[in-house]
Every structure is written in structure tokens, then in C-alpha cells.
Coordinates of N, CA and C in Angstrom, one line a residue:
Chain F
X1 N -46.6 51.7 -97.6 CA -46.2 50.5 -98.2 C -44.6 50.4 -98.2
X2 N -43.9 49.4 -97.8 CA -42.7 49.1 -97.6 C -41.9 49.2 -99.3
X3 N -41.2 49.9 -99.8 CA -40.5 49.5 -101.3 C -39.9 50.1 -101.0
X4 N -38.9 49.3 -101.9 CA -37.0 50.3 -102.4 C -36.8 50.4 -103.8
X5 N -37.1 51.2 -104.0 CA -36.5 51.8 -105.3 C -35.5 52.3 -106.2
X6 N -35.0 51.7 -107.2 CA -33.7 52.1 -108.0 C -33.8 53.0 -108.9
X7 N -32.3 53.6 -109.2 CA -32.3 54.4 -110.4 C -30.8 54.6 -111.1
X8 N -30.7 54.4 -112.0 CA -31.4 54.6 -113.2 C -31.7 52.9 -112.9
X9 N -32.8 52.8 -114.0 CA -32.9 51.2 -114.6 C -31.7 50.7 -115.1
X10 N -31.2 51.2 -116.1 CA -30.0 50.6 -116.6 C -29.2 51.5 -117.0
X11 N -27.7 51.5 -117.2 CA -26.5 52.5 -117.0 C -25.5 52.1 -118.3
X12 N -25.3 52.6 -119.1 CA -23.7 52.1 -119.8 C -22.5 52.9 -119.7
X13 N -21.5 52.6 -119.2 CA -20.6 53.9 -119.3 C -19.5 53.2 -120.0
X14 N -18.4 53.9 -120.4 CA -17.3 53.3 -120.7 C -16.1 52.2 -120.0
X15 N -15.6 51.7 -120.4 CA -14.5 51.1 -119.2 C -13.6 52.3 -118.8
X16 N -13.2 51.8 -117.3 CA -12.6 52.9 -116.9 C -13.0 54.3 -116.4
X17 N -14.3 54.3 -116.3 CA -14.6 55.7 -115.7 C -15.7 55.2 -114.4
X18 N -16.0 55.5 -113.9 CA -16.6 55.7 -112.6 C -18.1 56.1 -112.8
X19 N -19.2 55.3 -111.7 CA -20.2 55.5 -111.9 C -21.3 55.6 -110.6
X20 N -22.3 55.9 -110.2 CA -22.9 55.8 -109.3 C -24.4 55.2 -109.4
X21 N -25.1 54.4 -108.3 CA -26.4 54.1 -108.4 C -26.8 54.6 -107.3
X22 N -28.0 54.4 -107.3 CA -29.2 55.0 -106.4 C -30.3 54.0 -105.7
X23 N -30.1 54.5 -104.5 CA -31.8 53.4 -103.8 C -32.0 54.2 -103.0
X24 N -33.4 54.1 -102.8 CA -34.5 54.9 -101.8 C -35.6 53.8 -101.3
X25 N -35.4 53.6 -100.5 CA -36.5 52.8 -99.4 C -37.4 53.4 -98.6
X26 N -38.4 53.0 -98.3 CA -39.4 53.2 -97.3 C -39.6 52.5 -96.5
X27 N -39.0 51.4 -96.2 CA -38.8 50.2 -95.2 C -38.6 51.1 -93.5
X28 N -39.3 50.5 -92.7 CA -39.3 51.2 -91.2 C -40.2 50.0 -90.2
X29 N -39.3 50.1 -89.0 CA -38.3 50.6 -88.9 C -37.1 49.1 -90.0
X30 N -36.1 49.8 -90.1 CA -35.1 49.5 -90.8 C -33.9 48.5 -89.8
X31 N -33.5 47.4 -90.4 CA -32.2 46.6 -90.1 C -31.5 46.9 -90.7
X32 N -30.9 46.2 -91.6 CA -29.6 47.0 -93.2 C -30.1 46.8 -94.0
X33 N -29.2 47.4 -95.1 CA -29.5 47.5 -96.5 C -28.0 46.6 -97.0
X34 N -28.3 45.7 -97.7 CA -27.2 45.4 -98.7 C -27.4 45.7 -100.4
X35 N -26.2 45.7 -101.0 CA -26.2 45.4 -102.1 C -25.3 44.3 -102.5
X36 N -26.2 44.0 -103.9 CA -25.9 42.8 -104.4 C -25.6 43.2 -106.0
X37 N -25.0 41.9 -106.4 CA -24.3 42.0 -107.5 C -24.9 41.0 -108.0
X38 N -25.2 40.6 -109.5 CA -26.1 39.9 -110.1 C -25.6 39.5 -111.5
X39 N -24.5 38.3 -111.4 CA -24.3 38.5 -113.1 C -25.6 37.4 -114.1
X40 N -25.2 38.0 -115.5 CA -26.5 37.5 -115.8 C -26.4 35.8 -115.8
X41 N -27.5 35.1 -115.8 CA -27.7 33.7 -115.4 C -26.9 33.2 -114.6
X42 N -26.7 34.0 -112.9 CA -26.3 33.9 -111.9 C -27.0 33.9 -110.8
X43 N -27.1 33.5 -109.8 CA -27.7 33.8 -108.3 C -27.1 35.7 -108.0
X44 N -27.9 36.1 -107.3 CA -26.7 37.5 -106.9 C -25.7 37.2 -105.5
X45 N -24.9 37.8 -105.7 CA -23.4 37.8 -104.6 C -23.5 39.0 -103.9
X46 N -23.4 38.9 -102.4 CA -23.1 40.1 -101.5 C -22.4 40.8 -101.5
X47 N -22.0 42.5 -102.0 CA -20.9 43.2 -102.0 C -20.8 44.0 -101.0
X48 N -22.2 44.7 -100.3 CA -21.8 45.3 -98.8 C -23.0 45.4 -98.1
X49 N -22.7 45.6 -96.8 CA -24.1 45.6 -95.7 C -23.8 47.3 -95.2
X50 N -24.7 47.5 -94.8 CA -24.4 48.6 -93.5 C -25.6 48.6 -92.7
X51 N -25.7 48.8 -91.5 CA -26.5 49.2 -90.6 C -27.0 50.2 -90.5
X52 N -28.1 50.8 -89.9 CA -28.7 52.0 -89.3 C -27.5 52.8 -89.0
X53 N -26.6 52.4 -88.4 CA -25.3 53.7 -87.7 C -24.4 53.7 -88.8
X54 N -24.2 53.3 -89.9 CA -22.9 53.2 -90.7 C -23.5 53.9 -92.0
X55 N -22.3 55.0 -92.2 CA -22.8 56.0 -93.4 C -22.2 55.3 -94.5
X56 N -20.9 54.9 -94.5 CA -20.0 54.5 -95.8 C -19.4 53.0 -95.5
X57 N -19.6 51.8 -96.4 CA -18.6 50.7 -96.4 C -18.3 50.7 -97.4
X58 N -17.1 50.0 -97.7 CA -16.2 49.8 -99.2 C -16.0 48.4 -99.5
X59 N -15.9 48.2 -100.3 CA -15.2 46.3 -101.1 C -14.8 46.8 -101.8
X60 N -13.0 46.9 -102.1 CA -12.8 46.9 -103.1 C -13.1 48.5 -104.0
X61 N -13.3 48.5 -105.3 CA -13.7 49.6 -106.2 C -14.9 49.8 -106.3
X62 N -15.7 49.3 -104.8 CA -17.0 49.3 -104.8 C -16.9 50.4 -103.2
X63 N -18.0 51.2 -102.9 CA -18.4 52.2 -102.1 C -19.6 52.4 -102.1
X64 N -20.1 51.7 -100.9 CA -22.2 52.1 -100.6 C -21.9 53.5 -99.5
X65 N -22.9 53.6 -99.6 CA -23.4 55.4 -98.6 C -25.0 55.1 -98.2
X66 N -24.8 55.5 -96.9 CA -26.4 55.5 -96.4 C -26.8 56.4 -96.0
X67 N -27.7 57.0 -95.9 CA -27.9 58.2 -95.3 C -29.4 57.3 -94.7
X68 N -29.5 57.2 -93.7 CA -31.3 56.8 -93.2 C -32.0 57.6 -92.1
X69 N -31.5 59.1 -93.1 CA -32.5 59.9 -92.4 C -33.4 60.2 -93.0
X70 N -32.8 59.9 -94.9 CA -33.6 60.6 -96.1 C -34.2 58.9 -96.5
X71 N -33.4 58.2 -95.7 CA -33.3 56.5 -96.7 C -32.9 56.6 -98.2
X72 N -32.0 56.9 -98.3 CA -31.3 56.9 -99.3 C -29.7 56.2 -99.0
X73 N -29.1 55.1 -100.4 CA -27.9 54.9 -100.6 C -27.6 54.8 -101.6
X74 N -26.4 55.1 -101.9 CA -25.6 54.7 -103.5 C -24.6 53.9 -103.6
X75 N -24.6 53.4 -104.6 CA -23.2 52.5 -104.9 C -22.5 52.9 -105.8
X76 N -20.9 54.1 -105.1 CA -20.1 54.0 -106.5 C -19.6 53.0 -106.7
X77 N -19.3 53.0 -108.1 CA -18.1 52.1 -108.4 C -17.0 53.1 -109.2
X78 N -15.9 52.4 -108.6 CA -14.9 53.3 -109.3 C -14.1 52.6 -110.6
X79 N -13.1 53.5 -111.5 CA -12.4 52.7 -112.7 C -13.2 51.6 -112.8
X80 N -14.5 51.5 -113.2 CA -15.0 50.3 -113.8 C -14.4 49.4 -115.0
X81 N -14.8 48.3 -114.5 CA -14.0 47.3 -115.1 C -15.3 46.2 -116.1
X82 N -14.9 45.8 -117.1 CA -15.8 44.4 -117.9 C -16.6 44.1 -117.1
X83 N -15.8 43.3 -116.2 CA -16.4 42.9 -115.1 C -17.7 43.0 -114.1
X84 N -17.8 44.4 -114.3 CA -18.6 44.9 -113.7 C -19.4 45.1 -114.3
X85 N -19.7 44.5 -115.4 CA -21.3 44.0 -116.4 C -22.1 43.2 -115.6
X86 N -23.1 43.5 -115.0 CA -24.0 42.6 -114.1 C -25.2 44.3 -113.6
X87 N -26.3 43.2 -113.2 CA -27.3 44.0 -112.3 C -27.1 44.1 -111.3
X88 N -27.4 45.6 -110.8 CA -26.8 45.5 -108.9 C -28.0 46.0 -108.3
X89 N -28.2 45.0 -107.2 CA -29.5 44.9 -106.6 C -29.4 45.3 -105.0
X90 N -30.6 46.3 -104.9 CA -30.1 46.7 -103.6 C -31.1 46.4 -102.6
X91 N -31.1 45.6 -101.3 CA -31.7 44.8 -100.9 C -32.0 45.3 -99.2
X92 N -33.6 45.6 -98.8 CA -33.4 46.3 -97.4 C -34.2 45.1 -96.6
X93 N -33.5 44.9 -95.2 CA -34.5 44.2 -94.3 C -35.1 45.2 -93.4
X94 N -36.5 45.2 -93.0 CA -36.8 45.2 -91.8 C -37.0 44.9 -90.6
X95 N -37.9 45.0 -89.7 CA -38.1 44.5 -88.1 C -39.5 44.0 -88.3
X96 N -40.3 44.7 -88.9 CA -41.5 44.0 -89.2 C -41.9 43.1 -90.1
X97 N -43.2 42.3 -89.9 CA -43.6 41.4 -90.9 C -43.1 41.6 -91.9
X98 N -44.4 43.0 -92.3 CA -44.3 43.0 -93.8 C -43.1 43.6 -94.2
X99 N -42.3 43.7 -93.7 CA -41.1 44.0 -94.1 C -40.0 43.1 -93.9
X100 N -39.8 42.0 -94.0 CA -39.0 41.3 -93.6 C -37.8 41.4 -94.5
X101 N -38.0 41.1 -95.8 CA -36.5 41.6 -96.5 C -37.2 42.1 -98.1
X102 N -37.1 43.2 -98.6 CA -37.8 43.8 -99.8 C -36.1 43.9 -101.1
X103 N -36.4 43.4 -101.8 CA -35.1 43.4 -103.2 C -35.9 44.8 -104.0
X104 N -35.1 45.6 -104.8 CA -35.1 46.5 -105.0 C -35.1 45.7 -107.0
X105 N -35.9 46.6 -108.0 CA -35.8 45.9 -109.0 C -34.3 45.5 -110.0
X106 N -33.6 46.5 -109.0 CA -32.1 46.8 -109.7 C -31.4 47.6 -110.8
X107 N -30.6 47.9 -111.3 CA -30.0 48.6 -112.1 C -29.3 47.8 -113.0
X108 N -29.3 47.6 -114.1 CA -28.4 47.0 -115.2 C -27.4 47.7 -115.5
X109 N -25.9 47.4 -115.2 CA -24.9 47.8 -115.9 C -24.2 47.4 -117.0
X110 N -23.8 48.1 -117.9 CA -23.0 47.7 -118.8 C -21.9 48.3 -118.9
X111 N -20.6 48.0 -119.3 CA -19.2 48.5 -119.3 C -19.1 48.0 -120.8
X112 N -18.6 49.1 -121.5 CA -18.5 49.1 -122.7 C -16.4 49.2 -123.1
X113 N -16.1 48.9 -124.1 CA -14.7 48.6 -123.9 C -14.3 50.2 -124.4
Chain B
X1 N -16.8 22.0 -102.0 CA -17.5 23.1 -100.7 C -18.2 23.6 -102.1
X2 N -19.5 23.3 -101.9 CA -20.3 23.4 -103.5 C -21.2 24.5 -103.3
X3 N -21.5 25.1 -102.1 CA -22.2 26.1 -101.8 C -23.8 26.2 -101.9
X4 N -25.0 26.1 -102.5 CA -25.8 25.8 -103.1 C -25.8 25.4 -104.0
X5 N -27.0 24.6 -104.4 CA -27.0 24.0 -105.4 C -28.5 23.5 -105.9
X6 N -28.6 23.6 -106.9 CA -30.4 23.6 -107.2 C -30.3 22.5 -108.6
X7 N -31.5 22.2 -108.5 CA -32.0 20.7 -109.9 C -33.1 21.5 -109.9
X8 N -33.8 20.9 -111.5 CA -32.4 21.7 -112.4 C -32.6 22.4 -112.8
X9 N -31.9 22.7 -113.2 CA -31.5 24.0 -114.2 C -32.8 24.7 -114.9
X10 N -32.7 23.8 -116.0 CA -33.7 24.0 -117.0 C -35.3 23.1 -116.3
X11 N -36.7 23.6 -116.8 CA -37.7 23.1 -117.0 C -38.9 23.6 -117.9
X12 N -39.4 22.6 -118.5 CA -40.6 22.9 -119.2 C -41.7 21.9 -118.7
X13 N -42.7 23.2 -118.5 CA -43.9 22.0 -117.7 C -45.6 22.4 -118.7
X14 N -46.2 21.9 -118.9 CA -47.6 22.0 -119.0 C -48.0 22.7 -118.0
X15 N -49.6 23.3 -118.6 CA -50.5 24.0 -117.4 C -50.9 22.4 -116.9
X16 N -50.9 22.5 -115.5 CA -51.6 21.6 -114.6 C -50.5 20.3 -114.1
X17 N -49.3 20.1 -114.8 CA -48.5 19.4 -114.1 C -48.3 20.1 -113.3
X18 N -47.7 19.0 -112.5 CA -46.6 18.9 -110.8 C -45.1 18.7 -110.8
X19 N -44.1 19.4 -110.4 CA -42.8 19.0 -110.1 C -42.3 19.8 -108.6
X20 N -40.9 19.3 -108.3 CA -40.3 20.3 -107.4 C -39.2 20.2 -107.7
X21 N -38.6 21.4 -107.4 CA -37.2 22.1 -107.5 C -36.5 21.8 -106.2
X22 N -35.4 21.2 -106.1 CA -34.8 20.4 -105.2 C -33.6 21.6 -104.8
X23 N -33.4 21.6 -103.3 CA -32.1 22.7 -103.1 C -31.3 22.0 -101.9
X24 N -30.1 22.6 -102.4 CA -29.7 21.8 -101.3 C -27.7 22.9 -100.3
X25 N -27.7 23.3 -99.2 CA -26.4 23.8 -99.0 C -25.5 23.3 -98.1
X26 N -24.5 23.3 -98.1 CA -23.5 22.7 -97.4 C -22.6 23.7 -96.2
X27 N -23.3 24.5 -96.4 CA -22.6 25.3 -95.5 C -23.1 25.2 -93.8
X28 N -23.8 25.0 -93.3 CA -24.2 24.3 -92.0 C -24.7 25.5 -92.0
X29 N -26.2 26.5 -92.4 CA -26.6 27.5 -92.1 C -28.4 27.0 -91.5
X30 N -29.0 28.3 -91.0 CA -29.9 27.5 -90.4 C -31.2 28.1 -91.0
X31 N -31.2 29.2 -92.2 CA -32.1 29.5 -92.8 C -31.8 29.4 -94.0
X32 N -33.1 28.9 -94.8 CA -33.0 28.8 -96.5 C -34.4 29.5 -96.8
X33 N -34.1 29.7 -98.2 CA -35.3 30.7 -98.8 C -35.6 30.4 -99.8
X34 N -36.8 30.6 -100.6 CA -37.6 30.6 -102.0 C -37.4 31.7 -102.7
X35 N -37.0 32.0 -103.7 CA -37.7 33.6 -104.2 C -38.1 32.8 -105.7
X36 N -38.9 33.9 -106.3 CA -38.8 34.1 -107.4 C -38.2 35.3 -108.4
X37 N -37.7 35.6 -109.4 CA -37.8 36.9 -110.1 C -38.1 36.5 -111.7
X38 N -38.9 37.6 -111.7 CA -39.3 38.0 -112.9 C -38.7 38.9 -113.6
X39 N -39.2 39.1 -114.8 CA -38.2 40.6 -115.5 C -38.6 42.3 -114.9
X40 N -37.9 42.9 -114.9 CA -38.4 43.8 -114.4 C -39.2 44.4 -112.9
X41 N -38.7 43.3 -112.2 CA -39.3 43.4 -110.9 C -37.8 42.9 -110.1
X42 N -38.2 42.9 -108.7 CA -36.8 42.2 -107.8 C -37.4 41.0 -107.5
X43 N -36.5 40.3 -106.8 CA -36.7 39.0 -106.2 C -37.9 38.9 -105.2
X44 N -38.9 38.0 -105.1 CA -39.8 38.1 -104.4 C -40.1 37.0 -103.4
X45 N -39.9 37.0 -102.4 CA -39.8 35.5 -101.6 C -41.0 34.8 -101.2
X46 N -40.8 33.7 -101.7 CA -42.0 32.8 -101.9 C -42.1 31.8 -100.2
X47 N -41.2 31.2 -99.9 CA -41.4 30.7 -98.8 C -39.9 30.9 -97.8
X48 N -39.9 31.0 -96.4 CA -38.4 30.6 -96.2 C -38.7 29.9 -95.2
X49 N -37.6 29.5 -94.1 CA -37.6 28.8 -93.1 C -36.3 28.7 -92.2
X50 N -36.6 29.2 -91.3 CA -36.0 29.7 -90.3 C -34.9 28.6 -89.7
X51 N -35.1 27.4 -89.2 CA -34.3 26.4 -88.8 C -34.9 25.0 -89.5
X52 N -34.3 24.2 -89.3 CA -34.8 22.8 -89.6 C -36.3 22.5 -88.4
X53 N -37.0 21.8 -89.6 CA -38.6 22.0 -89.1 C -39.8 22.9 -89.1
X54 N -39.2 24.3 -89.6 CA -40.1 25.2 -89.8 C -39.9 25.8 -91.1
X55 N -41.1 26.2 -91.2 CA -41.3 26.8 -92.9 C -42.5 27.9 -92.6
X56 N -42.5 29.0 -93.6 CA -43.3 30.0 -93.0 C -43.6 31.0 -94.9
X57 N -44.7 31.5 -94.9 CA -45.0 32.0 -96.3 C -44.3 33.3 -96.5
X58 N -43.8 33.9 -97.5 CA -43.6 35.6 -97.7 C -44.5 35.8 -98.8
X59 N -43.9 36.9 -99.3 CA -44.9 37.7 -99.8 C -45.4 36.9 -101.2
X60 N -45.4 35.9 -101.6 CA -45.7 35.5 -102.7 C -45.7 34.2 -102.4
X61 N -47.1 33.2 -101.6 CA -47.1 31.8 -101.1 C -47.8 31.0 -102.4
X62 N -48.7 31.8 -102.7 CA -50.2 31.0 -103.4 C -49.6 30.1 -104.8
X63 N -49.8 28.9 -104.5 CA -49.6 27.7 -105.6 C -48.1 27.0 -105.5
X64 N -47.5 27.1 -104.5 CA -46.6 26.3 -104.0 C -47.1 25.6 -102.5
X65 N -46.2 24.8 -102.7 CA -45.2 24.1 -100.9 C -43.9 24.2 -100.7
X66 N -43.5 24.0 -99.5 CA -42.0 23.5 -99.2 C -41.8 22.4 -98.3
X67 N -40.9 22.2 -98.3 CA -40.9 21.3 -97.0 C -38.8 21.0 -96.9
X68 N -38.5 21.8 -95.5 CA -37.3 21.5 -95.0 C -37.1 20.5 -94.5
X69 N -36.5 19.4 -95.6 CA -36.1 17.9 -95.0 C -35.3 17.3 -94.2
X70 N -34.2 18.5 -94.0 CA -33.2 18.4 -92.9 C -32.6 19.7 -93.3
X71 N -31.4 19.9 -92.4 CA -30.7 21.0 -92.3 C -30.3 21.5 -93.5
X72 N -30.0 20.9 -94.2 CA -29.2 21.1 -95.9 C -30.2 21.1 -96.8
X73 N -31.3 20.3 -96.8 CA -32.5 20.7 -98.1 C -33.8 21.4 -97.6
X74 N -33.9 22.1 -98.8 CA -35.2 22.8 -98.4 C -35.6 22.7 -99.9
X75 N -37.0 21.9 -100.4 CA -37.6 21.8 -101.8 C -39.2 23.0 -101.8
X76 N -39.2 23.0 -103.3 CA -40.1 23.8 -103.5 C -41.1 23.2 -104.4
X77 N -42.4 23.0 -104.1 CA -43.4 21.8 -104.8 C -44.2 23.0 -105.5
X78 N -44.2 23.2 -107.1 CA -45.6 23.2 -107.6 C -46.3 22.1 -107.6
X79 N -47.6 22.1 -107.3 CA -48.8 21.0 -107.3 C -49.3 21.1 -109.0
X80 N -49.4 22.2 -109.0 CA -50.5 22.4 -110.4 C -50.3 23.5 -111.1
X81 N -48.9 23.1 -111.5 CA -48.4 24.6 -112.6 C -49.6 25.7 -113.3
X82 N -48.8 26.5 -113.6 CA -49.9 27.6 -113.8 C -48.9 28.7 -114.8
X83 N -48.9 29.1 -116.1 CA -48.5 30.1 -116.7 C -47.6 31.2 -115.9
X84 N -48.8 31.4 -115.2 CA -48.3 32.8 -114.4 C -46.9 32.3 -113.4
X85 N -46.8 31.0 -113.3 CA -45.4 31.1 -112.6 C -44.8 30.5 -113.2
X86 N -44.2 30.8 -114.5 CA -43.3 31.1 -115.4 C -42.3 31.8 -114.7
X87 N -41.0 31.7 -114.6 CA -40.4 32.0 -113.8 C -38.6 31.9 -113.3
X88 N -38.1 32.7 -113.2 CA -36.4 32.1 -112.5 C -36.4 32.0 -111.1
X89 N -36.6 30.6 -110.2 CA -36.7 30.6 -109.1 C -35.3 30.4 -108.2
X90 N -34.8 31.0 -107.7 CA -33.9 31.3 -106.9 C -33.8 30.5 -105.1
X91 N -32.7 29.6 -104.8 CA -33.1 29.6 -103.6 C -31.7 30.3 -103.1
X92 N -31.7 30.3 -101.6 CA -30.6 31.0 -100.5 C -30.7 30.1 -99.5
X93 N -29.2 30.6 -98.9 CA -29.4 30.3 -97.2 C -28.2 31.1 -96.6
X94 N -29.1 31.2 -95.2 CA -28.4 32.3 -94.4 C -28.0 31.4 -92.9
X95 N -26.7 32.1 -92.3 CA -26.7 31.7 -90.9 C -28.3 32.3 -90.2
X96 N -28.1 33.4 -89.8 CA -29.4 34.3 -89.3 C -30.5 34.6 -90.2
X97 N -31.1 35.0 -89.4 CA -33.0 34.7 -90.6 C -32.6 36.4 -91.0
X98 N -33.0 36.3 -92.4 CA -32.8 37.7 -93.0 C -31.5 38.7 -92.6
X99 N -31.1 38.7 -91.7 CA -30.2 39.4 -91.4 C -28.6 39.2 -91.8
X100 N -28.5 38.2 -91.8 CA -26.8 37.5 -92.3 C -26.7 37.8 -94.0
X101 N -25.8 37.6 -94.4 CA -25.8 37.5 -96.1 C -26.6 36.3 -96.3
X102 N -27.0 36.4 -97.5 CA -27.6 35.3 -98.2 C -27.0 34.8 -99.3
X103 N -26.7 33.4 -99.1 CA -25.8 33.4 -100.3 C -26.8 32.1 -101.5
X104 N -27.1 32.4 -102.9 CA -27.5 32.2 -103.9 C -27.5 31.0 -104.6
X105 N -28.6 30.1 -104.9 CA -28.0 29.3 -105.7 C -27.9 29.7 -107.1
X106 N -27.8 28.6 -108.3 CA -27.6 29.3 -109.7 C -29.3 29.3 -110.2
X107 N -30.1 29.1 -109.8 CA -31.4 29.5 -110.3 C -31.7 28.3 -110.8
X108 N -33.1 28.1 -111.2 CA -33.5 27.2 -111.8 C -35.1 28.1 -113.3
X109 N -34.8 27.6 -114.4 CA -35.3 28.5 -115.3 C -36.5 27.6 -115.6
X110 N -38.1 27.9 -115.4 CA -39.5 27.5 -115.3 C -39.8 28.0 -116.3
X111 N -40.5 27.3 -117.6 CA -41.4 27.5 -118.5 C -42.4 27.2 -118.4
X112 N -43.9 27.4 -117.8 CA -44.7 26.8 -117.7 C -46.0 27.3 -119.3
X113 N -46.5 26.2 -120.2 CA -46.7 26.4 -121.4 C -48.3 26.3 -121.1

């Protein structure tokens, strides 16, 4: 069965310190993975793609990693900011039907002052 | 340059009424989408449609319609509300089918009582 899965559910760390998320997909074969950013009573906004060949893209104080040999990616974020209070959703497409694009349930973050 | 845009916002419907959620984007793209989300789950795509004229089911069809009226709108018809799709329904639109970014409207928030 096709799913991407997150971790932690939800995160709080302080302002100013740095943090990491987690996704694991089973999606195959595989197109990209994005993640998305989700403020609350918002649509989500695209922060990075990568392909099958691309290990690392960056935006910014944002940094995804893919590894799709294990299907695994993370999203640091670095010196987190207020701002960066939102769900981050990590989103895979495939080549097949049932796979066409699967959202991941996401990670809630909070930045505390 | 308003991006998406969804009516409305807010609704409260009875079991067994009918409405549609109206979407509309200005970006000259040639795919739009349905999702829904719920709490604790990811976005789940209810209908999309590839170019003007075509419409097609994903993983979550049963007790809707759509219908792409031209390039810029794509609407979403409950017939016969139902509890269970209680709901924040979400639309998108992409240049490329699944593969491009998707970019969000602001949601539309479904009470069905």
C-alpha cells in the first residue's frame, strides 16, 4: 500500500534553535517528494521539491534530504523563527494510479518565544 | 493576481441538503484539484482534472461531482450532504498534472449537522 508517513506528530522547540522532521514513504515507483508548509486556516505553500536524483535542496532556513534508497526525507529548519508556527506536510507523487499524489498527515510545529 | 480563490469560506448545511463550493484561478494553469482534510489525516483528493473538459475521481469520489467550466473554474457539488463529510475542503491548481507545484486556495470550512 502506497503511504508516507511523519514524525514526530507535533514538535515544540524554542525560538532560535534548529529542528528536524521526518518522512518515510512507500510510494513506487516514485516522481518527487515536496514539502509543504501549512499555516493554520491556510491552504499549504510549496517550500521544496526534489527528484529521484537529488539528495539535498534548500529555501532559505529550510533544508529537505532524500535518500530513495531507504525512501526516507527530512526537513531541517534552522534558527527557527515565530514564523515557522505552521504544519509541515510532506507530499509524494507517483507514476502509478494508485499513487498519483499521497499527503503525508504532517507534523505540527510550534516555536515558542 | 488573486491566485485561487474559493466561496465560501464558511458553511453549515443539514443532512440531505445540496450546495457547491465554487473555485476559481487566474493563473492560466491546466490542472485543478479537490482535496479534502480532516484532523489528523493528510489531504485526500477527492476529484481533479487534468485540462479543461476533463475530470477524473481520486481516492475519495463517493458523494460528490465536479464539473470544469472553463480553464479558471473547477466546482465541487455535494448532492446530498452527509455528516461524514464534515470537512475543510481544499482546492489547487497546477501547470502539470501532479507533478508541478500546487498552489492552494484558502479552504472552505463544511459543517454538515
Amino acid at each position: 500500500k502506497n503511504q508516507v508517513e511523519q514524525s514526530p506528530q507535533s514538535l515544540i522547540i524554542l525560538e532560535g534553535k534548529n529542528c528536524t522532521l521526518q518522512c518515510n514513504y512507500t510510494v513506487s515507483p516514485f516522481s518527487n517528494l515536496r514539502w509543504y508548509k501549512q499555516d493554520t486556516g491556510r491552504g499549504p505553500v510549496s517550500l521544496t521539491i526534489m527528484t529521484f536524483s537529488e539528495n539535498t535542496k534548500s529555501n532559505g532556513r529550510y533544508t529537505a534530504t532524500l535518500d530513495a534508497d531507504t525512501k526516507q526525507s527530512s526537513l531541517h529548519i534552522t534558527a527557527s523563527q515565530l514564523s515557522d508556527s505552521a504544519s509541515y506536510i510532506c507530499v509524494v507523487s507517483g507514476y502509478s494510479s494508485a499513487s498519483k499524489i499521497i499527503f503525508g498527515s504532517g507534523t505540527r510545529l510550534s516555536i515558542r518565544p | 493576481n488573486a491566485g485561487v480563490t474559493q466561496t465560501p469560506k464558511f458553511q453549515v448545511l443539514k443532512t440531505g441538503q445540496s450546495m457547491t463550493l465554487q473555485c476559481a484561478q487566474d493563473m492560466n494553469h491546466n490542472s485543478m484539484y479537490w482535496y479534502r482534510q480532516d484532523p489528523g489525516m493528510g489531504l485526500r483528493l477527492i476529484y481533479y482534472s487534468a485540462s479543461e473538459g476533463t475530470t477524473d475521481k481520486g481516492e475519495v469520489p463517493n458523494g460528490y461531482n465536479v464539473s470544469r467550466l472553463n480553464k479558471r473554474e473547477f466546482s465541487l457539488r455535494l448532492e446530498s450532504a452527509a455528516p461524514s463529510q464534515t470537512s475543510v475542503y481544499f482546492c489547487a491548481s497546477s501547470g502539470q498534472l501532479f507533478s508541478d507545484e500546487q498552489f492552494f486556495g484558502p479552504g472552505t470550512r463544511l459543517t454538515v449537522l
